[in-house]
PDB file of C-alpha atoms in Angstrom:
ATOM      1  CA  UNK A  21     111.433 -29.967 150.946  1.00 79.00           C
ATOM      2  CA  UNK A  22     110.963 -27.485 148.113  1.00 90.00           C
ATOM      3  CA  UNK A  23     107.331 -27.419 146.990  1.00 94.00           C
ATOM      4  CA  UNK A  24     106.093 -26.442 143.543  1.00 96.00           C
ATOM      5  CA  UNK A  25     102.532 -25.846 142.396  1.00 97.00           C
ATOM      6  CA  UNK A  26     101.656 -26.522 138.747  1.00 97.00           C
ATOM      7  CA  UNK A  27      98.526 -24.783 137.425  1.00 97.00           C
ATOM      8  CA  UNK A  28      97.840 -26.589 134.142  1.00 95.00           C
ATOM      9  CA  UNK A  29      94.642 -28.019 132.658  1.00 93.00           C
ATOM     10  CA  UNK A  30      96.376 -30.163 130.021  1.00 93.00           C
ATOM     11  CA  UNK A  31      96.807 -33.461 131.875  1.00 92.00           C
ATOM     12  CA  UNK A  32      99.670 -34.728 129.705  1.00 94.00           C
ATOM     13  CA  UNK A  33     101.688 -31.517 130.033  1.00 94.00           C
ATOM     14  CA  UNK A  34     101.047 -31.312 133.765  1.00 94.00           C
ATOM     15  CA  UNK A  35     102.197 -34.918 134.224  1.00 95.00           C
ATOM     16  CA  UNK A  36     105.322 -34.285 132.138  1.00 94.00           C
ATOM     17  CA  UNK A  37     106.235 -31.248 134.244  1.00 95.00           C
ATOM     18  CA  UNK A  38     105.487 -33.126 137.440  1.00 95.00           C
ATOM     19  CA  UNK A  39     107.560 -36.188 136.512  1.00 96.00           C
ATOM     20  CA  UNK A  40     110.683 -34.186 135.626  1.00 95.00           C
ATOM     21  CA  UNK A  41     110.444 -31.970 138.693  1.00 95.00           C
ATOM     22  CA  UNK A  42     109.851 -34.895 141.057  1.00 94.00           C
ATOM     23  CA  UNK A  43     112.932 -36.597 139.584  1.00 93.00           C
ATOM     24  CA  UNK A  44     114.889 -33.580 140.857  1.00 91.00           C
ATOM     25  CA  UNK A  45     113.541 -34.088 144.360  1.00 91.00           C
ATOM     26  CA  UNK A  46     110.816 -31.444 144.393  1.00 93.00           C
ATOM     27  CA  UNK A  47     107.401 -32.031 145.929  1.00 94.00           C
ATOM     28  CA  UNK A  48     104.814 -31.156 143.269  1.00 96.00           C
ATOM     29  CA  UNK A  49     101.064 -30.518 143.363  1.00 96.00           C
ATOM     30  CA  UNK A  50      98.821 -29.929 140.341  1.00 97.00           C
ATOM     31  CA  UNK A  51      95.719 -27.747 139.999  1.00 96.00           C
ATOM     32  CA  UNK A  52      93.715 -27.771 136.751  1.00 96.00           C
ATOM     33  CA  UNK A  53      91.174 -25.038 137.526  1.00 96.00           C
ATOM     34  CA  UNK A  54      92.233 -21.394 137.602  1.00 94.00           C
ATOM     35  CA  UNK A  55      89.653 -20.576 140.257  1.00 94.00           C
ATOM     36  CA  UNK A  56      91.357 -22.974 142.711  1.00 95.00           C
ATOM     37  CA  UNK A  57      94.948 -21.735 142.404  1.00 95.00           C
ATOM     38  CA  UNK A  58      94.828 -18.928 144.956  1.00 94.00           C
ATOM     39  CA  UNK A  59      92.966 -21.059 147.503  1.00 92.00           C
ATOM     40  CA  UNK A  60      95.593 -23.788 147.122  1.00 94.00           C
ATOM     41  CA  UNK A  61      98.388 -21.265 147.690  1.00 94.00           C
ATOM     42  CA  UNK A  62      96.663 -19.838 150.777  1.00 90.00           C
ATOM     43  CA  UNK A  63      96.326 -23.257 152.388  1.00 90.00           C
ATOM     44  CA  UNK A  64      99.736 -24.703 151.472  1.00 91.00           C
ATOM     45  CA  UNK A  65     103.311 -23.387 151.481  1.00 89.00           C
ATOM     46  CA  UNK A  66     104.918 -23.295 148.043  1.00 93.00           C
ATOM     47  CA  UNK A  67     108.279 -22.118 146.771  1.00 91.00           C
ATOM     48  CA  UNK A  68     107.390 -21.646 143.092  1.00 94.00           C
ATOM     49  CA  UNK A  69     104.346 -21.533 140.795  1.00 96.00           C
ATOM     50  CA  UNK A  70     104.292 -22.866 137.218  1.00 96.00           C
ATOM     51  CA  UNK A  71     101.295 -21.056 135.787  1.00 94.00           C
ATOM     52  CA  UNK A  72      99.557 -21.835 132.491  1.00 92.00           C
ATOM     53  CA  UNK A  73      97.933 -18.804 130.860  1.00 90.00           C
ATOM     54  CA  UNK A  74      94.802 -20.436 129.427  1.00 89.00           C
ATOM     55  CA  UNK A  75      93.153 -21.992 132.476  1.00 94.00           C
ATOM     56  CA  UNK A  76      89.410 -22.585 132.888  1.00 94.00           C
ATOM     57  CA  UNK A  77      87.428 -20.124 135.067  1.00 96.00           C
ATOM     58  CA  UNK A  78      90.355 -17.762 135.689  1.00 95.00           C
ATOM     59  CA  UNK A  79      93.261 -16.962 133.379  1.00 92.00           C
ATOM     60  CA  UNK A  80      96.893 -17.097 134.344  1.00 92.00           C
ATOM     61  CA  UNK A  81      97.140 -13.361 133.719  1.00 91.00           C
ATOM     62  CA  UNK A  82      94.421 -12.638 136.290  1.00 93.00           C
ATOM     63  CA  UNK A  83      95.947 -15.056 138.784  1.00 94.00           C
ATOM     64  CA  UNK A  84      99.387 -13.479 138.396  1.00 91.00           C
ATOM     65  CA  UNK A  85      97.939  -9.988 138.838  1.00 89.00           C
ATOM     66  CA  UNK A  86      96.129 -10.970 142.027  1.00 90.00           C
ATOM     67  CA  UNK A  87      98.997 -12.966 143.524  1.00 89.00           C
ATOM     68  CA  UNK A  88     102.024 -10.858 142.766  1.00 82.00           C
ATOM     69  CA  UNK A  89     101.789  -8.504 145.723  1.00 76.00           C
ATOM     70  CA  UNK A  90     100.706 -11.282 148.086  1.00 82.00           C
ATOM     71  CA  UNK A  91     103.407 -13.907 147.618  1.00 84.00           C
ATOM     72  CA  UNK A  92     107.175 -13.761 147.570  1.00 78.00           C
ATOM     73  CA  UNK A  93     108.152 -16.645 145.326  1.00 87.00           C
ATOM     74  CA  UNK A  94     108.856 -17.062 141.593  1.00 90.00           C
ATOM     75  CA  UNK A  95     105.956 -17.232 139.150  1.00 93.00           C
ATOM     76  CA  UNK A  96     106.845 -18.865 135.816  1.00 92.00           C
ATOM     77  CA  UNK A  97     104.193 -18.581 133.117  1.00 89.00           C
ATOM     78  CA  UNK A  98     103.865 -21.514 130.719  1.00 88.00           C
ATOM     79  CA  UNK A  99     101.825 -21.044 127.553  1.00 82.00           C
ATOM     80  CA  UNK A 100     101.583 -21.768 123.856  1.00 77.00           C
ATOM     81  CA  UNK A 101     101.311 -18.042 123.137  1.00 65.00           C
ATOM     82  CA  UNK A 102     104.594 -16.757 121.768  1.00 62.00           C
ATOM     83  CA  UNK A 103     103.793 -13.253 120.544  1.00 59.00           C
ATOM     84  CA  UNK A 104     105.963 -10.514 122.076  1.00 58.00           C
ATOM     85  CA  UNK A 105     103.009  -8.646 123.550  1.00 69.00           C
ATOM     86  CA  UNK A 106     101.854 -11.763 125.403  1.00 70.00           C
ATOM     87  CA  UNK A 107     105.336 -12.105 126.895  1.00 71.00           C
ATOM     88  CA  UNK A 108     105.453  -8.430 127.868  1.00 73.00           C
ATOM     89  CA  UNK A 109     101.975  -8.633 129.394  1.00 75.00           C
ATOM     90  CA  UNK A 110     102.890 -11.601 131.575  1.00 75.00           C
ATOM     91  CA  UNK A 111     106.120  -9.992 132.741  1.00 78.00           C
ATOM     92  CA  UNK A 112     104.341  -6.705 133.309  1.00 78.00           C
ATOM     93  CA  UNK A 113     101.944  -8.414 135.694  1.00 80.00           C
ATOM     94  CA  UNK A 114     104.862  -9.667 137.749  1.00 81.00           C
ATOM     95  CA  UNK A 115     105.806 -13.040 136.250  1.00 86.00           C
ATOM     96  CA  UNK A 116     109.486 -13.865 136.681  1.00 86.00           C
ATOM     97  CA  UNK A 117     109.860 -15.872 133.496  1.00 86.00           C
ATOM     98  CA  UNK A 118     107.934 -17.006 130.430  1.00 84.00           C
ATOM     99  CA  UNK A 119     108.227 -20.489 128.934  1.00 87.00           C
ATOM    100  CA  UNK A 120     106.575 -21.248 125.583  1.00 84.00           C
ATOM    101  CA  UNK A 121     105.091 -24.614 124.596  1.00 85.00           C
ATOM    102  CA  UNK A 122     106.380 -26.900 123.301  1.00 84.00           C
ATOM    103  CA  UNK A 123     109.352 -26.807 125.650  1.00 87.00           C
ATOM    104  CA  UNK A 124     112.297 -29.027 126.490  1.00 90.00           C
ATOM    105  CA  UNK A 125     111.527 -30.516 129.938  1.00 91.00           C
ATOM    106  CA  UNK A 126     115.173 -30.195 130.976  1.00 91.00           C
ATOM    107  CA  UNK A 127     115.112 -26.508 130.061  1.00 90.00           C
ATOM    108  CA  UNK A 128     112.051 -26.090 132.258  1.00 91.00           C
ATOM    109  CA  UNK A 129     113.833 -27.841 135.128  1.00 92.00           C
ATOM    110  CA  UNK A 130     116.896 -25.631 134.618  1.00 91.00           C
ATOM    111  CA  UNK A 131     114.807 -22.473 134.755  1.00 89.00           C
ATOM    112  CA  UNK A 132     112.980 -23.652 137.859  1.00 92.00           C
ATOM    113  CA  UNK A 133     116.306 -24.348 139.587  1.00 89.00           C
ATOM    114  CA  UNK A 134     117.706 -20.974 138.552  1.00 86.00           C
ATOM    115  CA  UNK A 135     114.717 -19.068 139.895  1.00 86.00           C
ATOM    116  CA  UNK A 136     114.624 -21.005 143.159  1.00 87.00           C
ATOM    117  CA  UNK A 137     118.297 -20.224 143.678  1.00 81.00           C
ATOM    118  CA  UNK A 138     117.696 -16.523 143.029  1.00 75.00           C
ATOM    119  CA  UNK A 139     114.869 -16.459 145.543  1.00 73.00           C
ATOM    120  CA  UNK A 140     116.803 -17.929 148.435  1.00 62.00           C
ATOM    121  CA  UNK A 141     116.330 -15.392 151.184  1.00 49.00           C
ATOM    122  CA  UNK A 142     118.713 -14.754 154.061  1.00 40.00           C
ATOM    123  CA  UNK A 143     117.806 -12.647 157.079  1.00 37.00           C
ATOM    124  CA  UNK A 144     119.527  -9.242 156.950  1.00 44.00           C
ATOM    125  CA  UNK A 145     122.457  -8.861 159.322  1.00 44.00           C
ATOM    126  CA  UNK A 146     124.474  -5.868 160.404  1.00 45.00           C
ATOM    127  CA  UNK A 147     127.286  -7.020 158.167  1.00 51.00           C
ATOM    128  CA  UNK A 148     125.057  -7.355 155.129  1.00 55.00           C
ATOM    129  CA  UNK A 149     125.923  -5.081 152.222  1.00 81.00           C
ATOM    130  CA  UNK A 150     123.356  -2.367 151.739  1.00 85.00           C
ATOM    131  CA  UNK A 151     122.710   0.254 149.103  1.00 89.00           C
ATOM    132  CA  UNK A 152     120.964   3.446 150.208  1.00 89.00           C
ATOM    133  CA  UNK A 153     119.312   5.959 147.921  1.00 89.00           C
ATOM    134  CA  UNK A 154     117.397   8.566 149.922  1.00 88.00           C
ATOM    135  CA  UNK A 155     114.836   6.668 152.029  1.00 91.00           C
ATOM    136  CA  UNK A 156     115.340   3.533 149.946  1.00 92.00           C
ATOM    137  CA  UNK A 157     117.460   0.641 151.320  1.00 92.00           C
ATOM    138  CA  UNK A 158     118.459  -2.324 149.144  1.00 92.00           C
ATOM    139  CA  UNK A 159     119.790  -5.420 150.937  1.00 90.00           C
ATOM    140  CA  UNK A 160     121.913  -7.156 148.328  1.00 85.00           C
ATOM    141  CA  UNK A 161     122.384 -10.485 150.106  1.00 79.00           C
ATOM    142  CA  UNK A 162     118.838 -11.084 151.302  1.00 81.00           C
ATOM    143  CA  UNK A 163     117.203  -9.525 148.230  1.00 84.00           C
ATOM    144  CA  UNK A 164     115.004  -7.242 150.310  1.00 88.00           C
ATOM    145  CA  UNK A 165     113.987  -3.641 149.746  1.00 93.00           C
ATOM    146  CA  UNK A 166     112.651  -1.073 152.196  1.00 93.00           C
ATOM    147  CA  UNK A 167     111.320   2.395 151.488  1.00 92.00           C
ATOM    148  CA  UNK A 168     110.899   4.757 154.432  1.00 89.00           C
ATOM    149  CA  UNK A 169     111.216   1.715 156.695  1.00 88.00           C
ATOM    150  CA  UNK A 170     108.439  -0.215 154.962  1.00 91.00           C
ATOM    151  CA  UNK A 171     109.196  -3.482 153.090  1.00 91.00           C
ATOM    152  CA  UNK A 172     108.546  -3.427 149.345  1.00 91.00           C
ATOM    153  CA  UNK A 173     107.959  -6.734 147.569  1.00 89.00           C
ATOM    154  CA  UNK A 174     109.872  -6.963 144.289  1.00 89.00           C
ATOM    155  CA  UNK A 175     109.927  -9.980 141.972  1.00 86.00           C
ATOM    156  CA  UNK A 176     113.301 -11.355 140.989  1.00 84.00           C
ATOM    157  CA  UNK A 177     113.925  -9.338 137.804  1.00 87.00           C
ATOM    158  CA  UNK A 178     112.699  -6.080 139.303  1.00 91.00           C
ATOM    159  CA  UNK A 179     115.111  -6.497 142.219  1.00 92.00           C
ATOM    160  CA  UNK A 180     118.046  -7.291 139.939  1.00 91.00           C
ATOM    161  CA  UNK A 181     117.266  -4.307 137.723  1.00 93.00           C
ATOM    162  CA  UNK A 182     116.965  -1.938 140.693  1.00 94.00           C
ATOM    163  CA  UNK A 183     120.155  -3.244 142.325  1.00 92.00           C
ATOM    164  CA  UNK A 184     122.122  -2.913 139.085  1.00 92.00           C
ATOM    165  CA  UNK A 185     121.028   0.690 138.586  1.00 93.00           C
ATOM    166  CA  UNK A 186     121.666   1.532 142.258  1.00 92.00           C
ATOM    167  CA  UNK A 187     125.172   0.088 142.061  1.00 90.00           C
ATOM    168  CA  UNK A 188     125.890   2.546 139.227  1.00 90.00           C
ATOM    169  CA  UNK A 189     124.074   5.716 140.330  1.00 88.00           C
ATOM    170  CA  UNK A 190     123.654   8.565 137.852  1.00 90.00           C
ATOM    171  CA  UNK A 191     124.988   6.417 135.004  1.00 92.00           C
ATOM    172  CA  UNK A 192     122.877   6.044 131.876  1.00 93.00           C
ATOM    173  CA  UNK A 193     122.223   2.526 130.550  1.00 93.00           C
ATOM    174  CA  UNK A 194     120.499   1.802 127.253  1.00 93.00           C
ATOM    175  CA  UNK A 195     117.594  -0.646 127.157  1.00 90.00           C
ATOM    176  CA  UNK A 196     119.758  -3.118 125.255  1.00 89.00           C
ATOM    177  CA  UNK A 197     122.523  -2.905 127.874  1.00 90.00           C
ATOM    178  CA  UNK A 198     120.073  -3.524 130.697  1.00 91.00           C
ATOM    179  CA  UNK A 199     118.390  -6.375 128.839  1.00 89.00           C
ATOM    180  CA  UNK A 200     121.718  -8.112 128.195  1.00 87.00           C
ATOM    181  CA  UNK A 201     122.859  -7.686 131.811  1.00 87.00           C
ATOM    182  CA  UNK A 202     119.666  -8.727 133.611  1.00 87.00           C
ATOM    183  CA  UNK A 203     117.968 -11.119 131.180  1.00 81.00           C
ATOM    184  CA  UNK A 204     120.683 -12.225 128.756  1.00 76.00           C
ATOM    185  CA  UNK A 205     120.353 -12.500 125.002  1.00 58.00           C
ATOM    186  CA  UNK A 206     119.036 -16.075 125.153  1.00 57.00           C
ATOM    187  CA  UNK A 207     115.979 -14.944 127.113  1.00 60.00           C
ATOM    188  CA  UNK A 208     112.558 -15.094 125.450  1.00 57.00           C
ATOM    189  CA  UNK A 209     111.565 -11.495 124.713  1.00 59.00           C
ATOM    190  CA  UNK A 210     113.314  -8.259 123.821  1.00 67.00           C
ATOM    191  CA  UNK A 211     114.411  -4.947 125.281  1.00 73.00           C
ATOM    192  CA  UNK A 212     110.778  -3.787 125.552  1.00 80.00           C
ATOM    193  CA  UNK A 213     110.743  -5.967 128.660  1.00 85.00           C
ATOM    194  CA  UNK A 214     113.061  -3.423 130.310  1.00 90.00           C
ATOM    195  CA  UNK A 215     110.505  -0.642 129.909  1.00 90.00           C
ATOM    196  CA  UNK A 216     107.807  -2.786 131.521  1.00 90.00           C
ATOM    197  CA  UNK A 217     109.959  -3.467 134.582  1.00 92.00           C
ATOM    198  CA  UNK A 218     111.135   0.150 134.860  1.00 94.00           C
ATOM    199  CA  UNK A 219     107.504   1.268 134.948  1.00 93.00           C
ATOM    200  CA  UNK A 220     106.685  -1.269 137.660  1.00 91.00           C
ATOM    201  CA  UNK A 221     109.612  -0.021 139.761  1.00 94.00           C
ATOM    202  CA  UNK A 222     108.406   3.558 139.364  1.00 94.00           C
ATOM    203  CA  UNK A 223     104.924   2.571 140.479  1.00 93.00           C
ATOM    204  CA  UNK A 224     106.292   0.984 143.652  1.00 92.00           C
ATOM    205  CA  UNK A 225     109.209   3.273 144.500  1.00 93.00           C
ATOM    206  CA  UNK A 226     108.321   6.650 143.026  1.00 91.00           C
ATOM    207  CA  UNK A 227     108.337   8.124 139.548  1.00 89.00           C
ATOM    208  CA  UNK A 228     111.419  10.294 140.151  1.00 90.00           C
ATOM    209  CA  UNK A 229     113.787   7.513 141.202  1.00 92.00           C
ATOM    210  CA  UNK A 230     114.592   6.231 137.708  1.00 95.00           C
ATOM    211  CA  UNK A 231     114.857   8.864 135.001  1.00 94.00           C
ATOM    212  CA  UNK A 232     114.330   8.350 131.282  1.00 93.00           C
ATOM    213  CA  UNK A 233     117.125   9.958 129.283  1.00 93.00           C
ATOM    214  CA  UNK A 234     115.468  10.307 125.914  1.00 91.00           C
ATOM    215  CA  UNK A 235     117.372   8.644 123.116  1.00 89.00           C
ATOM    216  CA  UNK A 236     119.882   7.138 125.532  1.00 91.00           C
ATOM    217  CA  UNK A 237     118.224   4.985 128.183  1.00 92.00           C
ATOM    218  CA  UNK A 238     117.657   5.098 131.942  1.00 95.00           C
ATOM    219  CA  UNK A 239     119.548   6.188 135.036  1.00 94.00           C
ATOM    220  CA  UNK A 240     118.920   6.003 138.758  1.00 94.00           C
ATOM    221  CA  UNK A 241     119.201   9.450 140.340  1.00 88.00           C
ATOM    222  CA  UNK A 242     121.122   9.318 143.588  1.00 79.00           C
TER     223      UNK A 242
END
């Protein structure tokens, strides 16, 4: 059964999220203290984390920063903060999505389903379609990335962005084009999100892989 962890100190909101997700057949646990989230994840197997930003003892930002390179499942941040910089900060730390309170419970369920579907992993096979750029290998079906034979963990959006650029090597895309393709215009945020994810990819895969073409956008050099 798919398991979801909710990190939320507002009892009413946590119960609302839990009720709607359990109606969809998910097994849901709730943690109200930020300091307990990582311990809960280490001791149990979860498929997705709904993470409130303003938690007691440890913020959602700090939790996301510490978890992102340790776990390979979607992290959806839920918060009343709606300013663009708060969104960019959460995404920059590795969150896969950002949901602002108040929210429509069915929208939350839809986003959870979408991210779980994206994160379905298949074991690579010989027949699996691969993209190779130098010592970088991108497995399109299993959503895995290796550099020089070593696995690289990439959150959902980072993988999609990398795969899109690698499928169109040496082609320049504007930030707006990339934002529309990967996130869609109905996504909370703006094209500044693209820059955040490009920088994270450079940190993990090398600064020379994705080039900034000033005044035009970005391209992956193959």
